[in-house]
Each structure stands twice: as C-alpha cells, then as structure tokens.
mmCIF file of C-alpha atoms and ligand atoms in Angstrom:
data_model
loop_
_atom_site.group_PDB
_atom_site.id
_atom_site.type_symbol
_atom_site.label_atom_id
_atom_site.label_comp_id
_atom_site.label_asym_id
_atom_site.label_seq_id
_atom_site.Cartn_x
_atom_site.Cartn_y
_atom_site.Cartn_z
ATOM 1 C CA TYR A 869 71.792 29.497 -18.891
ATOM 2 C CA ARG A 870 68.990 27.439 -18.745
ATOM 3 C CA LYS A 871 70.266 25.499 -22.211
ATOM 4 C CA MET A 872 73.646 25.025 -19.569
ATOM 5 C CA GLY A 873 71.209 23.503 -16.814
ATOM 6 C CA ALA A 874 68.995 21.077 -18.984
ATOM 7 C CA ALA A 875 72.981 20.126 -20.579
ATOM 8 C CA GLY A 876 74.054 18.864 -17.282
ATOM 9 C CA ILE A 877 76.615 22.107 -17.068
ATOM 10 C CA LEU A 878 75.490 23.646 -13.833
ATOM 11 C CA ALA A 879 75.405 20.378 -12.171
ATOM 12 C CA ALA A 880 78.577 19.341 -13.422
ATOM 13 C CA ARG A 881 80.384 22.513 -11.901
ATOM 14 C CA ILE A 882 79.584 21.381 -7.966
ATOM 15 C CA GLY A 883 81.187 17.893 -8.906
ATOM 16 C CA PRO A 884 80.169 14.311 -7.465
ATOM 17 C CA GLY A 885 77.471 14.169 -4.760
ATOM 18 C CA PRO A 886 73.577 12.640 -4.988
ATOM 19 C CA HIS A 887 72.560 15.902 -6.541
ATOM 20 C CA LEU A 888 74.008 14.281 -9.654
ATOM 21 C CA ALA A 889 71.516 11.332 -9.089
ATOM 22 C CA MET A 890 68.742 13.758 -8.672
ATOM 23 C CA MET A 891 69.412 15.284 -11.865
ATOM 24 C CA GLU A 892 69.873 11.595 -13.698
ATOM 25 C CA ARG A 893 66.383 10.957 -12.402
ATOM 26 C CA ALA A 894 64.746 13.997 -13.817
ATOM 27 C CA GLY A 895 66.254 13.234 -17.312
ATOM 28 C CA VAL A 896 69.082 15.446 -17.649
ATOM 29 C CA ARG A 897 72.623 13.815 -18.652
ATOM 30 C CA LEU A 898 76.273 14.735 -17.842
ATOM 31 C CA PRO A 899 78.569 16.400 -20.333
ATOM 32 C CA GLY A 900 79.747 13.782 -22.286
ATOM 33 C CA GLY A 901 77.203 11.004 -21.571
ATOM 34 C CA VAL A 902 79.354 10.487 -18.620
ATOM 35 C CA PRO A 903 77.367 8.267 -16.007
ATOM 36 C CA ALA A 904 76.289 10.478 -12.488
ATOM 37 C CA ALA A 905 77.746 7.529 -10.617
ATOM 38 C CA GLN A 906 81.189 7.720 -12.706
ATOM 39 C CA PHE A 907 80.913 11.463 -12.609
ATOM 40 C CA ASP A 908 84.337 13.091 -10.411
ATOM 41 C CA PHE A 909 86.629 15.554 -10.152
ATOM 42 C CA PHE A 910 88.587 15.335 -12.839
ATOM 43 C CA HIS A 911 85.160 15.710 -14.866
ATOM 44 C CA GLU A 912 84.556 18.542 -12.578
ATOM 45 C CA MET A 913 88.192 19.985 -13.631
ATOM 46 C CA LEU A 914 87.483 20.110 -17.121
ATOM 47 C CA VAL A 915 84.587 21.621 -17.143
ATOM 48 C CA HIS A 916 85.785 24.486 -15.194
ATOM 49 C CA GLN A 917 88.840 24.454 -17.205
ATOM 50 C CA GLU A 918 86.992 24.120 -20.517
ATOM 51 C CA THR A 919 84.523 27.108 -19.156
ATOM 52 C CA ALA A 920 87.325 29.051 -18.835
ATOM 53 C CA ARG A 921 88.738 28.829 -22.106
ATOM 54 C CA LEU A 922 85.991 31.416 -22.825
ATOM 55 C CA GLY A 923 88.504 33.672 -21.833
ATOM 56 C CA CYS A 924 85.867 36.245 -20.552
ATOM 57 C CA PRO A 925 86.631 36.093 -16.946
ATOM 58 C CA GLY A 926 83.185 38.550 -15.913
ATOM 59 C CA PHE A 927 81.154 36.423 -17.992
ATOM 60 C CA VAL A 928 82.580 33.209 -17.004
ATOM 61 C CA ASP A 929 82.072 34.164 -13.387
ATOM 62 C CA GLY A 930 78.332 35.196 -14.713
ATOM 63 C CA ILE A 931 77.419 32.041 -15.425
ATOM 64 C CA GLY A 932 77.784 30.430 -12.152
ATOM 65 C CA ALA A 933 79.875 31.723 -9.946
ATOM 66 C CA GLY A 934 77.178 31.948 -7.638
ATOM 67 C CA LEU A 935 75.846 28.266 -8.035
ATOM 68 C CA VAL A 936 79.603 26.435 -7.336
ATOM 69 C CA ILE A 937 80.109 28.256 -4.057
ATOM 70 C CA GLY A 938 76.460 28.693 -3.072
ATOM 71 C CA LEU A 939 75.118 25.501 -3.793
ATOM 72 C CA PRO A 940 77.245 23.364 -2.006
ATOM 73 C CA PRO A 941 76.436 24.413 1.328
ATOM 74 C CA VAL A 942 72.846 23.774 0.726
ATOM 75 C CA MET A 943 73.914 20.290 -0.685
ATOM 76 C CA HIS A 944 76.006 19.222 2.034
ATOM 77 C CA PHE A 945 74.770 20.897 5.178
ATOM 78 C CA GLY A 946 71.335 21.999 4.805
ATOM 79 C CA PRO A 947 67.555 20.203 5.667
ATOM 80 C CA GLN A 948 65.876 17.507 2.511
ATOM 81 C CA TRP A 949 63.390 20.254 1.754
ATOM 82 C CA MET A 950 66.174 22.538 0.661
ATOM 83 C CA LYS A 951 68.454 20.067 -0.927
ATOM 84 C CA GLU A 952 65.552 18.866 -3.558
ATOM 85 C CA GLU A 953 63.388 22.033 -4.200
ATOM 86 C CA VAL A 954 66.294 24.855 -3.976
ATOM 87 C CA GLY A 955 68.950 21.933 -5.507
ATOM 88 C CA MET A 956 66.752 21.273 -8.780
ATOM 89 C CA LYS A 957 65.862 25.173 -9.251
ATOM 90 C CA VAL A 958 69.284 25.907 -9.145
ATOM 91 C CA LEU A 959 70.774 23.246 -11.129
ATOM 92 C CA THR A 960 68.242 23.430 -13.751
ATOM 93 C CA GLY A 961 68.606 26.913 -14.047
ATOM 94 C CA GLU A 962 65.584 28.402 -13.349
ATOM 95 C CA LYS A 963 66.830 29.941 -10.344
ATOM 96 C CA ILE A 964 70.223 31.831 -9.232
ATOM 97 C CA ILE A 965 71.943 31.581 -6.167
ATOM 98 C CA ALA A 966 74.835 33.455 -4.225
ATOM 99 C CA LEU A 967 77.178 32.960 -1.758
ATOM 100 C CA ALA A 968 76.725 36.394 0.780
ATOM 101 C CA ILE A 969 79.443 35.872 3.400
ATOM 102 C CA SER A 970 81.816 39.008 2.992
ATOM 103 C CA GLU A 971 81.016 42.536 4.502
ATOM 104 C CA ALA A 972 82.875 46.043 4.488
ATOM 105 C CA TYR A 973 84.072 45.132 7.601
ATOM 106 C CA ALA A 974 84.598 41.321 7.198
ATOM 107 C CA GLY A 975 86.881 40.143 4.154
ATOM 108 C CA SER A 976 89.589 37.956 5.005
ATOM 109 C CA ASP A 977 88.384 37.963 8.380
ATOM 110 C CA VAL A 978 85.147 36.237 8.652
ATOM 111 C CA LYS A 979 83.798 36.059 11.678
ATOM 112 C CA ALA A 980 84.373 40.037 11.915
ATOM 113 C CA LEU A 981 80.712 39.810 10.410
ATOM 114 C CA ARG A 982 77.907 42.433 11.359
ATOM 115 C CA THR A 983 74.975 40.994 9.930
ATOM 116 C CA VAL A 984 72.185 40.211 12.570
ATOM 117 C CA ALA A 985 69.847 37.038 12.408
ATOM 118 C CA ARG A 986 67.569 37.901 15.528
ATOM 119 C CA ARG A 987 65.062 34.950 16.214
ATOM 120 C CA THR A 988 61.178 35.638 16.811
ATOM 121 C CA PRO A 989 59.621 35.061 20.235
ATOM 122 C CA ASP A 990 57.814 32.141 18.374
ATOM 123 C CA GLY A 991 60.636 30.811 16.960
ATOM 124 C CA GLN A 992 59.621 30.320 13.423
ATOM 125 C CA SER A 993 61.673 32.942 12.031
ATOM 126 C CA PHE A 994 64.957 35.207 11.802
ATOM 127 C CA VAL A 995 64.934 38.815 11.033
ATOM 128 C CA VAL A 996 67.857 39.687 9.122
ATOM 129 C CA SER A 997 69.701 42.791 9.121
ATOM 130 C CA GLY A 998 72.879 43.852 7.694
ATOM 131 C CA MET A 999 74.838 44.851 4.784
ATOM 132 C CA LYS A 1000 76.834 42.601 2.346
ATOM 133 C CA LYS A 1001 80.089 43.182 -0.060
ATOM 134 C CA TRP A 1002 81.568 42.027 -3.801
ATOM 135 C CA ILE A 1003 78.393 39.142 -3.879
ATOM 136 C CA THR A 1004 79.400 37.562 -7.362
ATOM 137 C CA ASN A 1005 75.994 36.801 -9.109
ATOM 138 C CA GLY A 1006 74.174 38.999 -6.732
ATOM 139 C CA THR A 1007 72.524 41.751 -8.962
ATOM 140 C CA PHE A 1008 70.598 38.872 -10.377
ATOM 141 C CA ALA A 1009 70.239 36.101 -7.697
ATOM 142 C CA ASP A 1010 67.448 34.522 -6.348
ATOM 143 C CA TYR A 1011 68.815 33.171 -3.174
ATOM 144 C CA PHE A 1012 71.322 34.050 -1.053
ATOM 145 C CA VAL A 1013 73.501 31.462 1.361
ATOM 146 C CA THR A 1014 74.103 34.087 3.821
ATOM 147 C CA ALA A 1015 76.170 34.385 7.068
ATOM 148 C CA VAL A 1016 74.741 35.654 9.398
ATOM 149 C CA ARG A 1017 75.164 36.202 13.486
ATOM 150 C CA THR A 1018 72.783 34.509 15.517
ATOM 151 C CA GLY A 1019 74.683 34.584 18.958
ATOM 152 C CA GLU A 1020 76.437 36.586 21.246
ATOM 153 C CA GLY A 1021 79.940 37.754 20.938
ATOM 154 C CA LYS A 1022 82.442 37.960 18.561
ATOM 155 C CA GLY A 1023 84.193 34.844 17.368
ATOM 156 C CA THR A 1024 83.599 31.686 15.190
ATOM 157 C CA LYS A 1025 80.773 30.161 17.256
ATOM 158 C CA GLY A 1026 77.445 32.563 17.201
ATOM 159 C CA ILE A 1027 77.946 32.470 13.263
ATOM 160 C CA SER A 1028 74.972 30.547 11.369
ATOM 161 C CA LEU A 1029 74.366 30.337 7.748
ATOM 162 C CA MET A 1030 70.795 30.225 5.852
ATOM 163 C CA LEU A 1031 68.932 30.536 2.825
ATOM 164 C CA ILE A 1032 67.112 33.833 2.469
ATOM 165 C CA GLU A 1033 65.064 34.394 -0.872
ATOM 166 C CA ARG A 1034 64.770 37.705 -2.806
ATOM 167 C CA GLY A 1035 62.097 39.709 -1.740
ATOM 168 C CA GLU A 1036 61.080 42.120 0.897
ATOM 169 C CA GLY A 1037 63.769 43.315 2.968
ATOM 170 C CA VAL A 1038 66.116 42.426 0.133
ATOM 171 C CA ASP A 1039 68.129 44.874 -1.901
ATOM 172 C CA THR A 1040 71.149 44.794 -4.178
ATOM 173 C CA LYS A 1041 73.163 46.976 -5.771
ATOM 174 C CA PRO A 1042 75.641 46.748 -8.670
ATOM 175 C CA ILE A 1043 79.618 47.302 -7.947
ATOM 176 C CA LYS A 1044 81.877 48.320 -10.983
ATOM 177 C CA THR A 1045 84.968 46.148 -11.148
ATOM 178 C CA SER A 1046 87.474 45.795 -13.676
ATOM 179 C CA TYR A 1047 86.259 43.292 -15.033
ATOM 180 C CA SER A 1048 82.706 42.577 -17.005
ATOM 181 C CA PRO A 1049 79.051 43.508 -14.634
ATOM 182 C CA ALA A 1050 77.985 40.151 -16.478
ATOM 183 C CA ALA A 1051 79.806 38.721 -13.424
ATOM 184 C CA GLY A 1052 76.663 40.732 -11.206
ATOM 185 C CA THR A 1053 78.953 41.643 -7.923
ATOM 186 C CA ALA A 1054 76.756 43.677 -5.901
ATOM 187 C CA TYR A 1055 76.362 44.728 -2.540
ATOM 188 C CA VAL A 1056 73.323 43.017 -0.447
ATOM 189 C CA GLU A 1057 71.248 44.740 1.802
ATOM 190 C CA PHE A 1058 68.742 42.806 3.992
ATOM 191 C CA ASP A 1059 66.517 45.253 6.384
ATOM 192 C CA GLU A 1060 64.691 43.297 8.609
ATOM 193 C CA VAL A 1061 63.837 40.376 6.504
ATOM 194 C CA VAL A 1062 61.394 38.090 7.892
ATOM 195 C CA VAL A 1063 63.537 34.446 6.930
ATOM 196 C CA PRO A 1064 61.615 30.913 7.877
ATOM 197 C CA ALA A 1065 63.795 28.851 10.731
ATOM 198 C CA ARG A 1066 63.867 26.147 8.398
ATOM 199 C CA ASN A 1067 65.815 27.915 6.317
ATOM 200 C CA LEU A 1068 69.030 27.239 8.605
ATOM 201 C CA ILE A 1069 72.087 25.683 6.840
ATOM 202 C CA GLY A 1070 74.105 23.498 9.420
ATOM 203 C CA PRO A 1071 73.839 23.873 13.363
ATOM 204 C CA LEU A 1072 72.371 27.263 14.658
ATOM 205 C CA ASP A 1073 75.438 29.191 16.111
ATOM 206 C CA ASP A 1074 77.636 26.864 14.875
ATOM 207 C CA GLY A 1075 77.906 27.640 10.942
ATOM 208 C CA PHE A 1076 81.181 28.621 10.828
ATOM 209 C CA LYS A 1077 83.220 25.262 10.413
ATOM 210 C CA CYS A 1078 80.337 25.117 7.235
ATOM 211 C CA ILE A 1079 81.514 28.465 5.759
ATOM 212 C CA MET A 1080 85.130 27.114 6.176
ATOM 213 C CA ALA A 1081 84.407 23.550 4.822
ATOM 214 C CA ASN A 1082 82.760 25.153 1.985
ATOM 215 C CA PHE A 1083 85.993 27.523 0.994
ATOM 216 C CA ASN A 1084 88.076 24.220 0.374
ATOM 217 C CA HIS A 1085 86.156 23.140 -2.965
ATOM 218 C CA GLU A 1086 85.593 27.308 -3.835
ATOM 219 C CA ARG A 1087 89.432 27.417 -3.619
ATOM 220 C CA TRP A 1088 90.041 24.794 -5.822
ATOM 221 C CA MET A 1089 87.456 26.035 -8.408
ATOM 222 C CA ILE A 1090 88.758 28.838 -8.714
ATOM 223 C CA ALA A 1091 92.240 27.529 -9.339
ATOM 224 C CA CYS A 1092 90.876 25.227 -12.079
ATOM 225 C CA ILE A 1093 89.582 28.339 -13.653
ATOM 226 C CA ALA A 1094 92.518 30.411 -13.309
ATOM 227 C CA GLN A 1095 94.449 27.342 -14.402
ATOM 228 C CA GLY A 1096 92.295 27.552 -17.430
ATOM 229 C CA TYR A 1097 93.238 31.311 -18.031
ATOM 230 C CA ASN A 1098 96.835 30.409 -17.859
ATOM 231 C CA ARG A 1099 96.839 27.793 -20.282
ATOM 232 C CA LEU A 1100 94.679 30.114 -22.763
ATOM 233 C CA VAL A 1101 97.188 33.300 -21.944
ATOM 234 C CA LEU A 1102 99.767 30.847 -22.844
ATOM 235 C CA SER A 1103 98.419 29.462 -25.868
ATOM 236 C CA ASP A 1104 97.736 32.602 -27.023
ATOM 237 C CA ALA A 1105 101.398 33.774 -26.717
ATOM 238 C CA TYR A 1106 102.537 30.670 -28.142
ATOM 239 C CA LYS A 1107 100.535 31.175 -31.708
ATOM 240 C CA TRP A 1108 101.453 34.698 -31.991
ATOM 241 C CA ALA A 1109 105.369 34.386 -31.298
ATOM 242 C CA ALA A 1110 105.256 31.320 -33.971
ATOM 243 C CA GLN A 1111 103.092 33.664 -36.516
ATOM 244 C CA ARG A 1112 104.858 37.222 -35.894
ATOM 245 C CA SER A 1113 108.209 38.120 -38.306
ATOM 246 C CA VAL A 1114 110.569 40.744 -36.698
ATOM 247 C CA PHE A 1115 113.823 41.342 -37.605
ATOM 248 C CA GLY A 1116 113.385 38.826 -40.741
ATOM 249 C CA LYS A 1117 112.774 35.770 -38.371
ATOM 250 C CA LYS A 1118 109.611 34.429 -36.619
ATOM 251 C CA LEU A 1119 109.682 36.158 -32.786
ATOM 252 C CA ILE A 1120 109.866 32.264 -31.951
ATOM 253 C CA GLU A 1121 113.310 31.868 -32.883
ATOM 254 C CA GLN A 1122 114.550 35.032 -30.512
ATOM 255 C CA PRO A 1123 116.157 33.240 -27.443
ATOM 256 C CA VAL A 1124 114.873 35.656 -25.308
ATOM 257 C CA ILE A 1125 111.270 35.023 -26.080
ATOM 258 C CA ARG A 1126 112.000 31.096 -26.540
ATOM 259 C CA ASN A 1127 113.358 31.828 -22.841
ATOM 260 C CA LYS A 1128 110.329 33.184 -21.661
ATOM 261 C CA LEU A 1129 108.213 30.956 -23.312
ATOM 262 C CA SER A 1130 109.663 27.640 -21.546
ATOM 263 C CA HIS A 1131 109.944 29.563 -17.720
ATOM 264 C CA MET A 1132 106.109 30.538 -18.880
ATOM 265 C CA THR A 1133 105.453 26.655 -19.613
ATOM 266 C CA PHE A 1134 107.170 24.708 -16.731
ATOM 267 C CA GLU A 1135 105.143 27.046 -14.349
ATOM 268 C CA VAL A 1136 102.031 26.270 -16.266
ATOM 269 C CA GLU A 1137 103.072 22.615 -16.266
ATOM 270 C CA GLY A 1138 103.874 22.927 -12.401
ATOM 271 C CA VAL A 1139 100.368 24.130 -11.856
ATOM 272 C CA GLU A 1140 98.734 21.643 -13.670
ATOM 273 C CA ASN A 1141 100.654 18.793 -11.866
ATOM 274 C CA THR A 1142 99.671 19.992 -8.316
ATOM 275 C CA LEU A 1143 96.293 20.351 -9.832
ATOM 276 C CA ASP A 1144 96.157 16.884 -10.906
ATOM 277 C CA HIS A 1145 97.614 15.489 -7.746
ATOM 278 C CA LEU A 1146 95.358 17.562 -5.119
ATOM 279 C CA THR A 1147 92.276 16.300 -7.468
ATOM 280 C CA TYR A 1148 93.267 12.859 -7.231
ATOM 281 C CA GLN A 1149 93.366 13.111 -3.589
ATOM 282 C CA MET A 1150 89.834 14.521 -3.367
ATOM 283 C CA ASN A 1151 88.464 11.707 -5.771
ATOM 284 C CA ASN A 1152 89.759 9.079 -3.129
ATOM 285 C CA MET A 1153 89.034 11.057 0.297
ATOM 286 C CA SER A 1154 85.041 11.506 1.781
ATOM 287 C CA TYR A 1155 84.127 15.571 2.116
ATOM 288 C CA LYS A 1156 84.822 15.043 5.856
ATOM 289 C CA GLU A 1157 88.204 13.874 5.098
ATOM 290 C CA GLN A 1158 88.654 16.361 2.468
ATOM 291 C CA THR A 1159 87.778 19.339 5.351
ATOM 292 C CA ALA A 1160 89.917 17.790 7.708
ATOM 293 C CA LYS A 1161 93.153 16.989 5.402
ATOM 294 C CA LEU A 1162 92.797 19.330 2.325
ATOM 295 C CA ALA A 1163 92.563 23.141 3.743
ATOM 296 C CA GLY A 1164 96.329 23.721 3.526
ATOM 297 C CA PRO A 1165 97.314 22.025 0.519
ATOM 298 C CA ILE A 1166 93.940 23.469 -1.451
ATOM 299 C CA ALA A 1167 95.518 26.966 -0.013
ATOM 300 C CA LEU A 1168 98.723 26.205 -1.577
ATOM 301 C CA LEU A 1169 97.521 25.126 -4.993
ATOM 302 C CA LYS A 1170 95.164 28.360 -5.142
ATOM 303 C CA LEU A 1171 98.454 30.765 -4.055
ATOM 304 C CA GLN A 1172 100.793 29.047 -6.627
ATOM 305 C CA THR A 1173 97.910 29.016 -9.720
ATOM 306 C CA THR A 1174 97.423 33.050 -9.237
ATOM 307 C CA ARG A 1175 101.348 33.969 -8.584
ATOM 308 C CA VAL A 1176 101.799 31.976 -11.929
ATOM 309 C CA ALA A 1177 98.773 33.919 -13.500
ATOM 310 C CA HIS A 1178 100.981 36.990 -12.939
ATOM 311 C CA ARG A 1179 104.311 35.993 -14.075
ATOM 312 C CA VAL A 1180 102.452 33.985 -17.246
ATOM 313 C CA GLN A 1181 100.643 37.457 -17.817
ATOM 314 C CA ASP A 1182 103.449 39.606 -17.771
ATOM 315 C CA ASP A 1183 105.791 37.923 -20.154
ATOM 316 C CA ALA A 1184 102.572 37.089 -22.775
ATOM 317 C CA VAL A 1185 102.295 40.588 -22.068
ATOM 318 C CA GLN A 1186 105.187 41.027 -23.377
ATOM 319 C CA ILE A 1187 105.215 38.605 -25.833
ATOM 320 C CA LEU A 1188 102.254 40.111 -27.711
ATOM 321 C CA GLY A 1189 103.658 43.598 -27.083
ATOM 322 C CA GLY A 1190 100.496 46.596 -27.903
ATOM 323 C CA ARG A 1191 97.926 43.249 -28.758
ATOM 324 C CA GLY A 1192 98.595 42.607 -25.197
ATOM 325 C CA ILE A 1193 97.044 45.485 -23.897
ATOM 326 C CA THR A 1194 94.006 45.858 -26.872
ATOM 327 C CA ARG A 1195 90.625 44.774 -26.425
ATOM 328 C CA THR A 1196 90.119 43.590 -29.939
ATOM 329 C CA GLY A 1197 92.284 41.226 -31.795
ATOM 330 C CA MET A 1198 95.103 38.776 -31.664
ATOM 331 C CA GLY A 1199 95.420 39.629 -27.651
ATOM 332 C CA GLN A 1200 91.632 40.046 -26.520
ATOM 333 C CA ASN A 1201 92.212 37.092 -24.254
ATOM 334 C CA VAL A 1202 95.318 38.160 -22.853
ATOM 335 C CA GLU A 1203 93.515 42.148 -22.288
ATOM 336 C CA ARG A 1204 90.971 40.686 -20.895
ATOM 337 C CA ILE A 1205 92.499 37.820 -18.413
ATOM 338 C CA GLY A 1206 95.200 40.369 -17.670
ATOM 339 C CA ARG A 1207 92.139 42.689 -15.970
ATOM 340 C CA ALA A 1208 90.546 39.807 -14.065
ATOM 341 C CA TYR A 1209 93.460 37.659 -12.850
ATOM 342 C CA LYS A 1210 93.834 39.544 -9.518
ATOM 343 C CA PHE A 1211 90.340 38.607 -8.741
ATOM 344 C CA MET A 1212 91.406 35.052 -8.079
ATOM 345 C CA ALA A 1213 94.510 36.275 -6.370
ATOM 346 C CA VAL A 1214 91.783 38.145 -3.979
ATOM 347 C CA TYR A 1215 88.613 36.584 -3.741
ATOM 348 C CA GLY A 1216 87.773 33.005 -2.065
ATOM 349 C CA GLY A 1217 90.700 33.895 0.276
ATOM 350 C CA SER A 1218 93.486 36.136 -0.981
ATOM 351 C CA GLU A 1219 97.354 35.514 -1.685
ATOM 352 C CA GLU A 1220 98.440 36.413 1.880
ATOM 353 C CA ILE A 1221 95.681 34.270 3.812
ATOM 354 C CA MET A 1222 96.075 31.442 1.719
ATOM 355 C CA SER A 1223 100.019 31.483 2.421
ATOM 356 C CA ASP A 1224 99.712 31.394 6.081
ATOM 357 C CA LEU A 1225 96.892 29.343 6.187
HETATM 358 C C1 LIG B 912 84.878 40.804 -7.514
HETATM 359 C C2 LIG B 912 84.838 40.079 -6.185
HETATM 360 C C3 LIG B 912 84.083 39.102 -6.001
HETATM 361 C C4 LIG B 912 83.948 38.450 -4.966
HETATM 362 N N1 LIG B 912 82.566 37.249 -4.433
HETATM 363 C C5 LIG B 912 82.260 37.274 -3.477
HETATM 364 C C6 LIG B 912 81.223 36.467 -2.836
HETATM 365 O O1 LIG B 912 80.240 36.039 -4.053
HETATM 366 N N2 LIG B 912 81.040 36.284 -1.790
HETATM 367 C C7 LIG B 912 81.866 36.567 -0.766
HETATM 368 O O2 LIG B 912 81.118 36.130 0.605
HETATM 369 N N3 LIG B 912 82.778 37.559 -0.895
HETATM 370 C C8 LIG B 912 82.812 37.946 -2.334
HETATM 371 N N4 LIG B 912 84.181 38.646 -2.540
HETATM 372 C C9 LIG B 912 85.022 38.911 -1.468
HETATM 373 C C10 LIG B 912 86.509 37.973 -1.108
HETATM 374 O O3 LIG B 912 86.097 37.311 -0.768
HETATM 375 C C11 LIG B 912 87.486 39.174 -0.316
HETATM 376 O O4 LIG B 912 87.027 40.343 -1.117
HETATM 377 C C12 LIG B 912 87.936 38.667 -0.022
HETATM 378 O O5 LIG B 912 88.288 37.761 1.197
HETATM 379 C C13 LIG B 912 89.334 39.609 1.197
HETATM 380 O O6 LIG B 912 88.870 40.403 1.437
HETATM 381 P P1 LIG B 912 88.878 42.217 1.418
HETATM 382 O O7 LIG B 912 88.348 42.562 0.127
HETATM 383 O O8 LIG B 912 88.003 42.911 2.792
HETATM 384 O O9 LIG B 912 90.394 42.124 2.018
HETATM 385 P P2 LIG B 912 90.955 42.370 3.731
HETATM 386 O O10 LIG B 912 90.583 41.549 4.368
HETATM 387 O O11 LIG B 912 90.522 44.022 4.276
HETATM 388 O O12 LIG B 912 92.456 42.158 3.415
HETATM 389 C C14 LIG B 912 93.005 43.450 2.439
HETATM 390 C C15 LIG B 912 94.781 43.137 2.211
HETATM 391 O O13 LIG B 912 94.923 42.729 3.807
HETATM 392 C C16 LIG B 912 96.115 41.045 3.692
HETATM 393 N N5 LIG B 912 95.705 40.591 4.892
HETATM 394 C C17 LIG B 912 94.457 40.087 5.603
HETATM 395 N N6 LIG B 912 94.435 39.925 6.384
HETATM 396 C C18 LIG B 912 95.712 39.695 6.660
HETATM 397 C C19 LIG B 912 96.725 39.065 7.450
HETATM 398 N N7 LIG B 912 96.299 38.426 8.361
HETATM 399 N N8 LIG B 912 98.030 38.470 7.445
HETATM 400 C C20 LIG B 912 98.242 39.181 6.395
HETATM 401 N N9 LIG B 912 97.828 40.209 5.427
HETATM 402 C C21 LIG B 912 96.323 40.310 5.452
HETATM 403 C C22 LIG B 912 94.571 40.821 2.699
HETATM 404 O O14 LIG B 912 95.490 39.596 1.942
HETATM 405 C C23 LIG B 912 94.495 41.575 1.523
HETATM 406 O O15 LIG B 912 95.430 41.707 0.501
HETATM 407 C C24 LIG B 912 84.410 38.642 -3.513
HETATM 408 C C25 LIG B 912 85.773 39.944 -3.743
HETATM 409 C C26 LIG B 912 85.777 40.160 -4.903
HETATM 410 C C27 LIG B 912 86.542 41.663 -5.297
#
C-alpha cells in the first residue's frame, strides 16, 4: 500500500486538486509521469478502471476505497492543518482513512443518523457516541471521517462532519459480506470518544451539504470501477467464446452467442460514452459547479453502469457455462465479479435512490 503511495497511485485516485502539487513538492511523481498541473479526471478514470482490471472487488476496495471517499471531504472542507498533516499521511499510504456515514437506521436516509457529538463545556472538544455500519476499510483504518449529529432535531440541519482518530473509545468489528474481508467492511463503534474541536470538517451543524457534495465524486468513482469490471467480464466472455469448440465449431460462431455478445458490447460501450461525457463535464467545471449541476447526471450514470453490470454478468455466465460460477480457471474473474457487482448497485447510494434523485 505504501508502494502505491510512493508511485502516486493513491494521490491519483482522488483526481485533480491542490493535493497533487503537495505530493509533487514531496517528490512523488504521478503515474505515467503526468505533471500535477495537467492531471485531470480522465487520468483518474483510467487509474480506477485499471485498478478494477485486477478483477478482485474485495481487494480493490481494500486498497483505497476508504481514501477515495474519505479524503476528499478533508481536502475540500477541512482546516489547513488537516489538509497538510492528514492529507500527506493518507496519500503516502502511511495512514488509512475511511468514510463513516451509514448506520443501521440510516443508510439511504442519511439524515436519520443517530451518532451524537456533544460539545464539552470549555468548547475545546466534542464527545462522540454511536455506531456506524458497513464502513469500508473500517477494520484497519486510522482515521474516520464521521457524520454526527451536533444540533437538535432530526432534519439535515444539525449534522456535522468530523475527523475521528482510532484511539480510546473507538472499536471496529468486521462484517462478513459476499466479497473479500480484504475490503475491511466494519462496524465502527464510538463510545464517549473525545474529539478536538479543530477536527471539525466544514461548518458546524451544516455538514450535510459536504456529505452530499462528496457523493458526486464517490458515485462517479464507483461507476468507473464498475465499468472496469464490465469491460473485464465482457473481454473474458469474448475470449472464451472464441476459444471453446462446441458441436464442431467455435462458440462465437453460434448466432445465439453472437447475439448475446453484441448486446453486451453495445451496453458496455453505452456506459463508456456516458462516463466519458460526464468526465469531460467534470474537467470543465469547478467543484462548486459540479456540486450544483452534476448530482442528477452522475446518479443516472451510476444507475446505468450497475444495471448494465447486471445484464452483462448474466450473459457472461451463460457464455462461460460452469466456469462462470467456478472460483478457479477461465471464469474466475466473472465468478468473483458476479458475487460483487451488486455491492456497487447498493453502496454509495442504491439504484432506487439514484433513479429517483
Ligand atoms: C459493502 C458495503 C460497503 C459500504 N461502505 C460504506 C462506507 O464506507 N461508508 C458508509 O458510510 N456507508 C457504506 N455503506 C453503506 C451504504 O451506503 C448503504 O448500504 C446504502 O446507502 C443503502 O443503505 P441501506 O443498506 O441501509 O438500505 P436502506 O436505506 O434500508 O434501503 C433498503 C432498500 O430500500 C430502497 N429504498 C430506500 N429508500 C427508498 C426510497 N425512498 N424509494 C425507493 N426505494 C428506497 C433502497 O434502494 C434499498 O434497496 C456500505 C455498504 C455496503 C453493503
């Protein structure tokens, strides 16, 4: 993981921004030797898609998903000391960060969260108590960018974001999911954790806007990764269809199989077009403008990508036959991705929520 930091891969995974110049000054070069000032969202997209080509979703989420969704709030809304100190430690791979928003009673409906932060009488600290659920990289994270209720009431007002370091009162437990424990999916419990007031990220009682703004990049990144898996599944289906002989000819010569492949291909190419289009938009908008204009289009991109994943996966298993549901051999990518593509249809905002945004 530290090697990824030294190779600039961790920095590249949160895209363009002042953090790249910070890393360049520290002697870290970006992948491909791209100068920090020229690095854009297309470069970042390639890094996500190439990472997905490892074909191991649990492991892929284990090597930086927490960073991609947890560090941007620090870099966009955090105080200067946090950007420099925490940013540097996380981007070099020395420390690991996670985003802790969801709870058992607050998944899609973020504002229902119950984790509470009480200000101490001297105003110097908060005392945080509550339980977060399904936190990616949580089992091994050092920092948790955590959504807490600091104000009265149940609406979006009164929610704040703060950086909580692993320490006294912080406990994490693994959650067993359908993909690898390498992702570090966790329950995170805060039991009367004392957090310095300077760890606040964004405005007090108005952190909900920061959480919503952060979702755009997160969802776009999930689409990049899911599309990387789509391309891998499609390419393995082509390889097998071209190689396997059945009834005296190659599988790909069977019209019913070619029909499946053509449908899979136009669907995957369709996602690529939407992804390229939105990535271009992101390159030509400030963060503020993206936040104002791209939430809906990015939600539809994520929905399109995971719906296509569902159909491509279904057809790929039929083309690969038993191999598509076997953990070793030619179909192992399809089998692993088949157990994991639904993750991307749920986390970061489920398909139903994306559809209705
Ligand atoms: C593997 C994994 C990793 C995760 N990583 C993180 C992480 O790092 N950090 C973090 O904070 N969270 C994380 N999550 C949580 C994730 O974001 C939530 O699971 C997700 O937001 C959905 O919440 P829920 O599972 O509680 O479903 P619920 O909100 O209970 O929804 C249940 C179902 O109802 C549907 N539904 C909900 N509301 C509506 C509606 N208004 N209209 C129609 N349908 C609706 C949903 O689409 C869903 O299908 C992770 C989850 C998983 C599974």
